[in-house]
Short mmCIF file of C-alpha atoms in Angstrom, two decimals:
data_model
loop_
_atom_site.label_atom_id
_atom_site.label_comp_id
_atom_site.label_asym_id
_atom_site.label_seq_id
_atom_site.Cartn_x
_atom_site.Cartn_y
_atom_site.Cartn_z
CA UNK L 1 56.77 40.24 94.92
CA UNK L 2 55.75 38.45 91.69
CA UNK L 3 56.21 41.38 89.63
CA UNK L 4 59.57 41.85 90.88
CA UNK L 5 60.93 38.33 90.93
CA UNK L 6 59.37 38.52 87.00
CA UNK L 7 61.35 41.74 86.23
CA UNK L 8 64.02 40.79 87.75
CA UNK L 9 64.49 37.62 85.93
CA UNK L 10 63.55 38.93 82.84
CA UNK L 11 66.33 41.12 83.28
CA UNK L 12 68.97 38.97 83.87
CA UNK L 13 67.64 37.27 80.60
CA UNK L 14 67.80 40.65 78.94
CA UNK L 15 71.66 41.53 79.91
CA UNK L 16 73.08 37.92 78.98
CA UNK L 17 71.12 38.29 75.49
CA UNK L 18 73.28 40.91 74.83
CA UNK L 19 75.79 38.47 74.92
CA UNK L 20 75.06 37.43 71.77
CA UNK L 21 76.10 33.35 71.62
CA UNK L 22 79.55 34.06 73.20
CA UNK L 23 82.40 31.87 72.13
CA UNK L 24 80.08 29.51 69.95
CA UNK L 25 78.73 31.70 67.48
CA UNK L 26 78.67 30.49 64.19
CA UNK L 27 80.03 27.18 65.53
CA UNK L 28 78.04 23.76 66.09
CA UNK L 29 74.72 22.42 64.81
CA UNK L 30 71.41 24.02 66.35
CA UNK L 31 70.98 20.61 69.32
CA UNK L 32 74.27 21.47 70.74
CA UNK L 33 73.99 25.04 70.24
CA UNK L 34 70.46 25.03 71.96
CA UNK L 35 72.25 23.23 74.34
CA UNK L 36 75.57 25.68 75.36
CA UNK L 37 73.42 28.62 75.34
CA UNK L 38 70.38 27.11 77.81
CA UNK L 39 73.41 25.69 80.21
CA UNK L 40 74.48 28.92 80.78
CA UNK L 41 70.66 30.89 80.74
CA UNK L 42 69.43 28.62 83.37
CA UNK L 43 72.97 28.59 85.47
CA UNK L 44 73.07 32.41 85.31
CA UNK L 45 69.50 32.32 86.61
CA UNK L 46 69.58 30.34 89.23
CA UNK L 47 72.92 32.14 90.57
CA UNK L 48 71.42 35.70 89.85
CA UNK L 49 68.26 34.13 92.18
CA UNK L 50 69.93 32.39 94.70
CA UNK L 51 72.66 35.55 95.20
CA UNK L 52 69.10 37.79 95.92
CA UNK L 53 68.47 34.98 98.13
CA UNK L 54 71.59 35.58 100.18
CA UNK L 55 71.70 39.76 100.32
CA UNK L 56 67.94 39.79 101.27
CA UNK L 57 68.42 37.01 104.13
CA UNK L 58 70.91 39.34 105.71
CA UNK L 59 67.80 41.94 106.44
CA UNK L 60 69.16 44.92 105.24
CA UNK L 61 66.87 47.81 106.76
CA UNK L 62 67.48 49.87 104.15
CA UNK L 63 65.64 47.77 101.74
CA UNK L 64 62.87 47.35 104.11
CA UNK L 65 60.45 50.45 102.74
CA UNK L 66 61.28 49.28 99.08
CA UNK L 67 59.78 46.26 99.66
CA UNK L 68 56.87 46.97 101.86
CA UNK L 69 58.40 45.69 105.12
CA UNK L 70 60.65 42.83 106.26
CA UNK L 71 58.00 40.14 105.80
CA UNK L 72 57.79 41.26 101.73
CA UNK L 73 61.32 40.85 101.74
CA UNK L 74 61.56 37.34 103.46
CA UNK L 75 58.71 36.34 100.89
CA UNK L 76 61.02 37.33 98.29
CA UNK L 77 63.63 35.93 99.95
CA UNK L 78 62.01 32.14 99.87
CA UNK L 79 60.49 32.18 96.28
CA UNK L 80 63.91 33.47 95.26
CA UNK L 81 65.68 30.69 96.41
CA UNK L 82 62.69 28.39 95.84
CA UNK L 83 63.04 29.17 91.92
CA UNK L 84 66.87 29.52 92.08
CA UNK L 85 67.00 25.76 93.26
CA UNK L 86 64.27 24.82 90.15
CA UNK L 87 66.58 26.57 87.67
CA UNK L 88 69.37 25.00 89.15
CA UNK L 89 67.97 21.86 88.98
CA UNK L 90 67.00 22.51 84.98
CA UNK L 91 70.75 23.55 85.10
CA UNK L 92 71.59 19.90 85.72
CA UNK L 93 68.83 18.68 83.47
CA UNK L 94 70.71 20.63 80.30
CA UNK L 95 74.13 19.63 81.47
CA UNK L 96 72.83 15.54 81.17
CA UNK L 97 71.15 16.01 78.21
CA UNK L 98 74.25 15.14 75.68
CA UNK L 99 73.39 12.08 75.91
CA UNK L 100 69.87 12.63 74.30
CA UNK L 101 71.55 14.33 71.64
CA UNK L 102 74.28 12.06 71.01
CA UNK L 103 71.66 9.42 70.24
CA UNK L 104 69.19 11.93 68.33
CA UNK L 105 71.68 13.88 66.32
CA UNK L 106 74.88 12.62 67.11
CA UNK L 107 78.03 13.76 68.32
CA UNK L 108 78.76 16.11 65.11
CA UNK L 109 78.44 20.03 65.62
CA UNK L 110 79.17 18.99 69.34
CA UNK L 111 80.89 22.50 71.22
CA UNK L 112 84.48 22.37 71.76
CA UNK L 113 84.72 23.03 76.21
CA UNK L 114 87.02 26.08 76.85
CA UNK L 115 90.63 24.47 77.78
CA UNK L 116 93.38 26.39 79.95
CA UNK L 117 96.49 25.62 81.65
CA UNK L 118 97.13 22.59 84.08
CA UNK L 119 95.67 24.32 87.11
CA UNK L 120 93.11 26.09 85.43
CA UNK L 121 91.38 23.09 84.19
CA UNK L 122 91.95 21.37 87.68
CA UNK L 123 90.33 24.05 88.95
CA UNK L 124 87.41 24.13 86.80
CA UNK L 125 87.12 20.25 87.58
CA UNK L 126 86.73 21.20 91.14
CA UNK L 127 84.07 23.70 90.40
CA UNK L 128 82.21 21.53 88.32
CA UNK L 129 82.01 19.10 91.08
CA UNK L 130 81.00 21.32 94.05
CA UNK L 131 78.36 22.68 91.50
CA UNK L 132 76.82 19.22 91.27
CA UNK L 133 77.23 18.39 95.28
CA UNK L 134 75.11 22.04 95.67
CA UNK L 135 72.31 21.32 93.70
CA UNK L 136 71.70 17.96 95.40
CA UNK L 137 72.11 19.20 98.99
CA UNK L 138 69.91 22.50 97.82
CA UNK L 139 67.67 20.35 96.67
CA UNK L 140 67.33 17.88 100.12
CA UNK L 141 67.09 21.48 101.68
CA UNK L 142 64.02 22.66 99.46
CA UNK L 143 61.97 19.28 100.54
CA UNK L 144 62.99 20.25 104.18
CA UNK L 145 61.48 23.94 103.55
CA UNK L 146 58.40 22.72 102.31
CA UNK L 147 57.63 20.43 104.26
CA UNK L 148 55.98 22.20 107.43
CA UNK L 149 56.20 19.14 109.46
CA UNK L 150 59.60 19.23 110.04
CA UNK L 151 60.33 20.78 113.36
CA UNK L 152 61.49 24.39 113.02
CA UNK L 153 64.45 24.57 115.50
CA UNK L 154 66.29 21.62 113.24
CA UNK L 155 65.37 23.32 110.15
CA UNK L 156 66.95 26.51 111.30
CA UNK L 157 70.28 24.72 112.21
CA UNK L 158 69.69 23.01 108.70
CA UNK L 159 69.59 26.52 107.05
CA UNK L 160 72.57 27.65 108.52
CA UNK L 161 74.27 25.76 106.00
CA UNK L 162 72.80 27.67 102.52
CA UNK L 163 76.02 30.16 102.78
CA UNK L 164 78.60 27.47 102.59
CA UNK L 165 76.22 25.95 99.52
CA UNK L 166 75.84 29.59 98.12
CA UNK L 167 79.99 30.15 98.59
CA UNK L 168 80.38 26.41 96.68
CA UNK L 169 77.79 28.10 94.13
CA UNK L 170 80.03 31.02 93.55
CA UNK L 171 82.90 29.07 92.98
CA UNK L 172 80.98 27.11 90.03
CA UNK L 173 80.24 29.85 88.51
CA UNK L 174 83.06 32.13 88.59
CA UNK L 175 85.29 29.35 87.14
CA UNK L 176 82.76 27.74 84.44
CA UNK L 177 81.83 31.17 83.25
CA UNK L 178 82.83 31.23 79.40
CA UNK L 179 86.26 33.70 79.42
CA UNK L 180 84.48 36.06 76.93
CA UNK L 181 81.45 36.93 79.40
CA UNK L 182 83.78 38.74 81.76
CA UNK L 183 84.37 41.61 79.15
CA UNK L 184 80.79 42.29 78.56
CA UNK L 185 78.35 43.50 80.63
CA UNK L 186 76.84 39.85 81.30
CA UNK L 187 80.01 39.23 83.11
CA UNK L 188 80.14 42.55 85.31
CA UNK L 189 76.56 41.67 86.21
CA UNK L 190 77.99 38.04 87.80
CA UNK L 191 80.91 39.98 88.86
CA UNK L 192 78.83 42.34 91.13
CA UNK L 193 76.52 39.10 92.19
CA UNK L 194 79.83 37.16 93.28
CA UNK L 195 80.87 40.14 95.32
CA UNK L 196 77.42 40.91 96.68
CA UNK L 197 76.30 37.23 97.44
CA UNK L 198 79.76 36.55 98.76
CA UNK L 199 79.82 39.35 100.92
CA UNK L 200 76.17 38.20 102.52
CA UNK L 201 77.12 34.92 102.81
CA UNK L 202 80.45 35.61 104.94
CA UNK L 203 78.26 37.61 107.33
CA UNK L 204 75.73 35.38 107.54
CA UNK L 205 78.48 32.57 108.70
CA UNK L 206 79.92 34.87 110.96
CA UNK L 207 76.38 35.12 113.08
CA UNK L 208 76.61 39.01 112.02
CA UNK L 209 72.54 39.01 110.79
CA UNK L 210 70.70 41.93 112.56
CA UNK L 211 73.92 41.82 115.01
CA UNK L 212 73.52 46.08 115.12
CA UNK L 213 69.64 45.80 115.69
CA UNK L 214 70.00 43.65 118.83
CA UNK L 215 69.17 44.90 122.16
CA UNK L 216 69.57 43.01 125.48
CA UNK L 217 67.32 43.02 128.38
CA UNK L 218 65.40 41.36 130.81
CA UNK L 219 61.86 40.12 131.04
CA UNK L 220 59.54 41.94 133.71
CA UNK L 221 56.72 40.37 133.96
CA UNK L 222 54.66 37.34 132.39
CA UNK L 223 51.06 36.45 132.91
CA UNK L 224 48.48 34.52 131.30
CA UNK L 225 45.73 36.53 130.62
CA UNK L 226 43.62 33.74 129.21
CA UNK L 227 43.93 30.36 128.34
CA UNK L 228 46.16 29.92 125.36
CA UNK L 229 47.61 33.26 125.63
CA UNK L 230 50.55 34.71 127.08
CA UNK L 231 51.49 38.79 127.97
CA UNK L 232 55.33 39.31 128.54
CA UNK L 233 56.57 42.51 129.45
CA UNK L 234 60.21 43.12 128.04
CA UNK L 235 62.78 46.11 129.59
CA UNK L 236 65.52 47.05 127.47
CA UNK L 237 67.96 50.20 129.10
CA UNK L 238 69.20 50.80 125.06
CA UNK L 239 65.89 50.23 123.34
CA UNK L 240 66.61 53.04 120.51
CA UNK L 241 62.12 53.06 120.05
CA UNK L 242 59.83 51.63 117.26
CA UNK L 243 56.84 52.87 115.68
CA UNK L 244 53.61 51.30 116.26
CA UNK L 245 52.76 48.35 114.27
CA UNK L 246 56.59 47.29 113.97
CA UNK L 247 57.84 43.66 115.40
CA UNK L 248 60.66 42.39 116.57
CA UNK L 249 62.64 38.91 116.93
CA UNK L 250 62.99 37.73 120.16
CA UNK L 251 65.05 35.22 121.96
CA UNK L 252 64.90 33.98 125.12
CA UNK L 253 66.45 30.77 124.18
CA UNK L 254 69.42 29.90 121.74
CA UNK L 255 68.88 26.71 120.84
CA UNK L 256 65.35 27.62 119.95
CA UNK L 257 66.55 30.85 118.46
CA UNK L 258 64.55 34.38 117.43
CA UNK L 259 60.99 34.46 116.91
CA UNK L 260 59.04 36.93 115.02
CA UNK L 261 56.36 38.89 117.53
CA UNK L 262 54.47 42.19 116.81
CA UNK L 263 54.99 44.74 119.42
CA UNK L 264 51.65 45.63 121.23
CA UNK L 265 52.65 48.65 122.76
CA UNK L 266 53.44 51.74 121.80
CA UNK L 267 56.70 53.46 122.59
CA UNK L 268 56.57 55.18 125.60
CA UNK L 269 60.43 56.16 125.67
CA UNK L 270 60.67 53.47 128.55
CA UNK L 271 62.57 51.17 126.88
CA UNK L 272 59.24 48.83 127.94
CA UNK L 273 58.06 46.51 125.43
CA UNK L 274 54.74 44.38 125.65
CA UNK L 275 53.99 41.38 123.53
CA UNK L 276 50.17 39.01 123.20
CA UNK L 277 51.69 36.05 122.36
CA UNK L 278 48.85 33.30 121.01
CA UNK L 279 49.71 29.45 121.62
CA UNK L 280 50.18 28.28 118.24
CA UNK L 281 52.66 25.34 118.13
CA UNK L 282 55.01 23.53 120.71
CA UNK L 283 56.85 26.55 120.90
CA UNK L 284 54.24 29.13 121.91
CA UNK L 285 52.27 26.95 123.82
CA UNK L 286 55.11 26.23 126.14
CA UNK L 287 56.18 30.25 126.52
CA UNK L 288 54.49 30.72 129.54
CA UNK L 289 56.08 27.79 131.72
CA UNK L 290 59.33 28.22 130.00
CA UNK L 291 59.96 32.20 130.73
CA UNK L 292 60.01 33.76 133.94
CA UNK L 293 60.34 37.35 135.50
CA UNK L 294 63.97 38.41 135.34
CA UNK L 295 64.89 36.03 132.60
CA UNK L 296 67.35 37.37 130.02
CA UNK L 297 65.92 38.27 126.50
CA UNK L 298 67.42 39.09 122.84
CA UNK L 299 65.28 41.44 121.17
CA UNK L 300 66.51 42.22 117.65
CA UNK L 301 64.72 44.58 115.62
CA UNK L 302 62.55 46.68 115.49
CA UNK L 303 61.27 46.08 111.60
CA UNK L 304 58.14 46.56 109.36
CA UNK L 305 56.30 49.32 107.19
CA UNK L 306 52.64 48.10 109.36
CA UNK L 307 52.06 52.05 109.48
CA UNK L 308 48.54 53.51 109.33
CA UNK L 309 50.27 56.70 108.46
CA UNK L 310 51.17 55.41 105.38
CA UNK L 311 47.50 55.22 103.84
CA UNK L 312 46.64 57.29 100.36
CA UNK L 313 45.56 60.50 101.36
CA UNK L 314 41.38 60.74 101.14
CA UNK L 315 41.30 56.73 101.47
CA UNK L 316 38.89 55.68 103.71
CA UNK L 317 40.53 53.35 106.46
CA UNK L 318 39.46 50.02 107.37
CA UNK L 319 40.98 48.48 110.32
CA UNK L 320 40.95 44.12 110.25
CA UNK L 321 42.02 42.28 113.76
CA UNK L 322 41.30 38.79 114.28
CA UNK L 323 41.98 37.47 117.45
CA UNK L 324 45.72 38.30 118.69
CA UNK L 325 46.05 39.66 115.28
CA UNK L 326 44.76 43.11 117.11
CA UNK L 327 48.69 43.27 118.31
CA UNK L 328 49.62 46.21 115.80
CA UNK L 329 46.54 47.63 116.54
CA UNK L 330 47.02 48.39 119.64
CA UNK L 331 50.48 49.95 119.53
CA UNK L 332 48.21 52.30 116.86
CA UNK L 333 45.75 52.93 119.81
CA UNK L 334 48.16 53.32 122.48
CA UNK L 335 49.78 55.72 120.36
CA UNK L 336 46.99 58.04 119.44
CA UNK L 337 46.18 58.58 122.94
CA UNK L 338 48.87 61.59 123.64
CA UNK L 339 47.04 63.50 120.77
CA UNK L 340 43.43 61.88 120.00
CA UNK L 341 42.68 64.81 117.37
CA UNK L 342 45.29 63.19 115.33
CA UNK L 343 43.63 60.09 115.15
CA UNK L 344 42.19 58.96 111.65
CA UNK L 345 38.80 58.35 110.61
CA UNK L 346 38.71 54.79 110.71
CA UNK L 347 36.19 51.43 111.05
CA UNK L 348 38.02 49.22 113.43
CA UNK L 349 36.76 45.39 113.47
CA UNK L 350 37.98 42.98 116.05
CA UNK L 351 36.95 39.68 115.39
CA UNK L 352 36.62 37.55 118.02
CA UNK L 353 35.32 33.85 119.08
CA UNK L 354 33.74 35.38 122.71
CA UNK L 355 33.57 38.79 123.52
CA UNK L 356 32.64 38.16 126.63
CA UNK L 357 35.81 35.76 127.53
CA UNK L 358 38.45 37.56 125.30
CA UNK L 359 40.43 39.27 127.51
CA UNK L 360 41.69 41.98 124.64
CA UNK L 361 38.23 43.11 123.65
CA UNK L 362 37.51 45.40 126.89
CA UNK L 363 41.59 47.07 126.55
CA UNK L 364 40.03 47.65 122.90
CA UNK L 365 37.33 49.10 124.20
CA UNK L 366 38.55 51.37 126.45
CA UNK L 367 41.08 52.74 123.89
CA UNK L 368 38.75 53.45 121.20
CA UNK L 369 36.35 55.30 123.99
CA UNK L 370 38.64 58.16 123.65
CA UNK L 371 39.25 58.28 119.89
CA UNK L 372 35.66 59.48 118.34
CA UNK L 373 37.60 59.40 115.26
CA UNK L 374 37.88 55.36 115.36
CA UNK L 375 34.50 53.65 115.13
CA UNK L 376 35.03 50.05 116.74
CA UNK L 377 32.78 47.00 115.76
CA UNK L 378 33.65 43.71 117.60
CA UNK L 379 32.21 40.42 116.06
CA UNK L 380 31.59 37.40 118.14
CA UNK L 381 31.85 34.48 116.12
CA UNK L 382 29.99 32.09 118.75
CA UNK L 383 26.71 34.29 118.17
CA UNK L 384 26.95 36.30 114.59
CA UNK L 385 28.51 35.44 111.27
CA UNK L 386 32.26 35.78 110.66
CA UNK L 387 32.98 38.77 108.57
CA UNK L 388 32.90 39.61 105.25
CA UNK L 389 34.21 41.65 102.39
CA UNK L 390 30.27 42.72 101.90
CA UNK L 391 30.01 44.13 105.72
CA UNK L 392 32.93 46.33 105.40
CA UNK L 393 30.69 48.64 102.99
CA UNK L 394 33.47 49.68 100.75
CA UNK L 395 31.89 52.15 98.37
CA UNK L 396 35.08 53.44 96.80
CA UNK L 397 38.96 54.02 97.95
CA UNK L 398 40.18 52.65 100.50
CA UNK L 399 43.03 51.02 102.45
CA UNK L 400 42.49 48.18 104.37
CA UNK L 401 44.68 47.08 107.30
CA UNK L 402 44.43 43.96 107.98
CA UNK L 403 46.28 41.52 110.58
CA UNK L 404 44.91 37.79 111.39
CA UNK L 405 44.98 34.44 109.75
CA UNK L 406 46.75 33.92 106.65
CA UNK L 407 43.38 32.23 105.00
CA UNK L 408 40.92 34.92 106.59
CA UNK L 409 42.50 37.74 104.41
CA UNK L 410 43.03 35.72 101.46
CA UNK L 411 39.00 35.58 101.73
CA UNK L 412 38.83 39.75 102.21
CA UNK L 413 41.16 40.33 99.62
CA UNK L 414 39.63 38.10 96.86
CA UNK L 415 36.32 39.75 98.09
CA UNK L 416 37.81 43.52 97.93
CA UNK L 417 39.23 42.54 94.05
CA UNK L 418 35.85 44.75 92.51
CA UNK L 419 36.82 47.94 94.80
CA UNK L 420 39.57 50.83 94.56
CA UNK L 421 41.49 49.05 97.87
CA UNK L 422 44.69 48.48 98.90
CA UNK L 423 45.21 45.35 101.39
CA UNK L 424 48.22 46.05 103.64
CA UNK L 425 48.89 42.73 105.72
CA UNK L 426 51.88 41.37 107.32
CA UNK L 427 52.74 37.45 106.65
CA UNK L 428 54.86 36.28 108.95
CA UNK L 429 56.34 33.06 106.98
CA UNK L 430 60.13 32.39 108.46
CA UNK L 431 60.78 29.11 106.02
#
């Protein structure tokens, strides 16, 4: 993700270089040159960002394997708009700095502004404004995003609003564009964003996001397998299949909206879907009293590249679970099942805090007791040390799948760093 958002910045820098100075060249003193040329650096930026922003918040599946799987691209997705807000804010910053150089260097070798006709200039008046009235409400929004306290359900309804900001955005900078840019390839590059962003933002506003991926159904069954975690059984008659590892959104009520949940079944062509849910916040906790057998469900989906299959050829594999994290794994051992000889070599670890009250461990069990291929290891926390990067015994390449807490595989991955390994993980992080 970093390298990307880095190249892909660094590119937009690249393409309005070409662009020479524009209009001002050879014109002004060096402060108000500095000036014209960073105004329009840092607003291209930030509208290049924030029109990323918009395409890769309408989940276009087709991007999905470019980018690792949909939880890369929502990553990208939130530091995009994350630095398109900071750039837009340094946008501002520029824009008020005349005053600085009025009283450093004075007003001589100041930029002439590009003039039109009557309505032209009204018009770029009005951009100008609803430029300024963006950045502040982007900017209220970006406190909102980060901070986590802020109850999710009113910061979705909050985030409905970013298209109207992004279409307010696009009218800035289509008008205040200098004239000369749209003749060069600086201005075909914003051209292309305006149409692009546009076009995402209209179908965002018209509730169109994932509208072809979504599947109605029923729920069949709900139980409580142990305290603090819930088992719902979903049956969809269209359910077009998934591969095992994918997740899906799901819905069972609209003001609450879709939630992210890893599928832990494989498909069995049933259109029958089964989900571990984990009580994790008001929303999760209250899942079991809130949804009942023959309840109506959303399920949109399914997405993500959490594929086994997809490990370097001669790589050892290393299979990570922590607690309901085991989810994608077992879709993977569900899966295997019809043809066990196809099952790779693998070192499965399910960490757990009981093994002898976690009611996943003996279902984990039991499927691995017919793949000799898959070597399980379950660690009880309550009576042996939490793992490590050193127990995994990594000796050369390998791929390591891991699915848990966000902090747990920071600490494998910074442990892995010496080793040939590749850390697949899957972060779900909605705001």
């Amino acid at each position: 993700m970093r390298t990307f958002l880095a190249l892909y910045i660094a590119g937009v820098g690249l393409i309005w270089a070409l662009a020479g100075t524009g209009p001002a060249q050879g014109a002004g003193s060096l402060p108000w040159l500095l000036r014209h040329q960073a105004l329009y650096l840092t607003g291209l930026w930030a509208f290049a960002l924030m029109s990323l922003a918009m395409v890769l918040a309408t989940r276009p599946a087709w991007l999905e394997r470019p980018f690792g799987g949909l939880d890369k691209m929502y990553r990208t997705h939130k530091w995009a708009g994350i630095l398109a807000i900071g750039f837009a804010a340094l946008h501002w910053l520029v824009e008020m700095s005349d005053d600085i150089i009025k009283a450093l260097w004075g007003r001589e070798g100041r930029l002439p502004k590009e003039h039109g006709d009557g309505v032209f200039e009204a018009l770029r008046d009005m951009a100008e404004e609803l430029g300024e009235w963006a950045i502040y409400a982007l900017l209220a929004m970006l406190v909102l995003t980060l901070w986590k306290r802020f109850p999710f359900h009113l910061w979705r309804y909050v985030h409905k609003a970013m298209p109207v900001l992004y279409l307010m955005l696009a009218i800035h900078a289509a008008f205040l564009a200098p004239v000369a840019y749209w003749s060069q390839p600086v201005g075909w590059l914003l051209a292309a964003m305006l149409a692009a962003g546009s076009a995402a933002a209209l179908i965002a506003l018209l509730g169109r996001i994932g509208r072809q991926r979504r599947h109605a159904g029923t729920v069949e069954a709900v139980s409580t397998p142990a305290a603090g975690l819930t088992e719902v059984v979903c049956h969809l008659p269209r359910w077009p299949g998934h591969r095992a590892g994918q997740f899906v959104f799901l819905s069972f009520d609209r003001f609450e909206g879709p939630h992210p949940f890893t599928i832990a079944s494989a498909d069995a062509g049933d259109g029958r879907l089964r989900f571990e849910i984990k009580a994790l916040g008001d929303y999760t906790e209250a899942l079991a009293r809130h949804v009942q057998p023959g309840q109506a469900v959303t399920v949109e989906g399914p997405y993500g590249c959490f594929d086994h299959r997809r490990a370097r050829s001669g790589a050892r594999q290393i299979w990570v679970a922590a607690g309901v994290g085991v989810t994608p794994f077992l879709a993977w051992l569900e899966r295997l099942q019809a043809a066990p000889e196809t099952a790779p070599a693998a070192d499965l670890y399910y960490c757990v805090r009981n093994r002898d009250t976690d009611p996943l461990v003996a279902r984990v069990t039991a499927l691995c007791a017919t793949l000799p291929a898959v070597r399980l290891t379950v660690i009880s926390t309550d009576r042996e040390a939490p793992l490590s990067a050193g127990q995994l015994k990594v000796n050369g390449a390998a791929d390591v799948w891991f699915c848990g807490p966000k902090a747990f595989g920071a600490s494998l991955r910074q442990g892995l760093r010496r080793w040939r390994v590749r850390f697949h993980q899957e972060a779900f992080e909605m705001r």
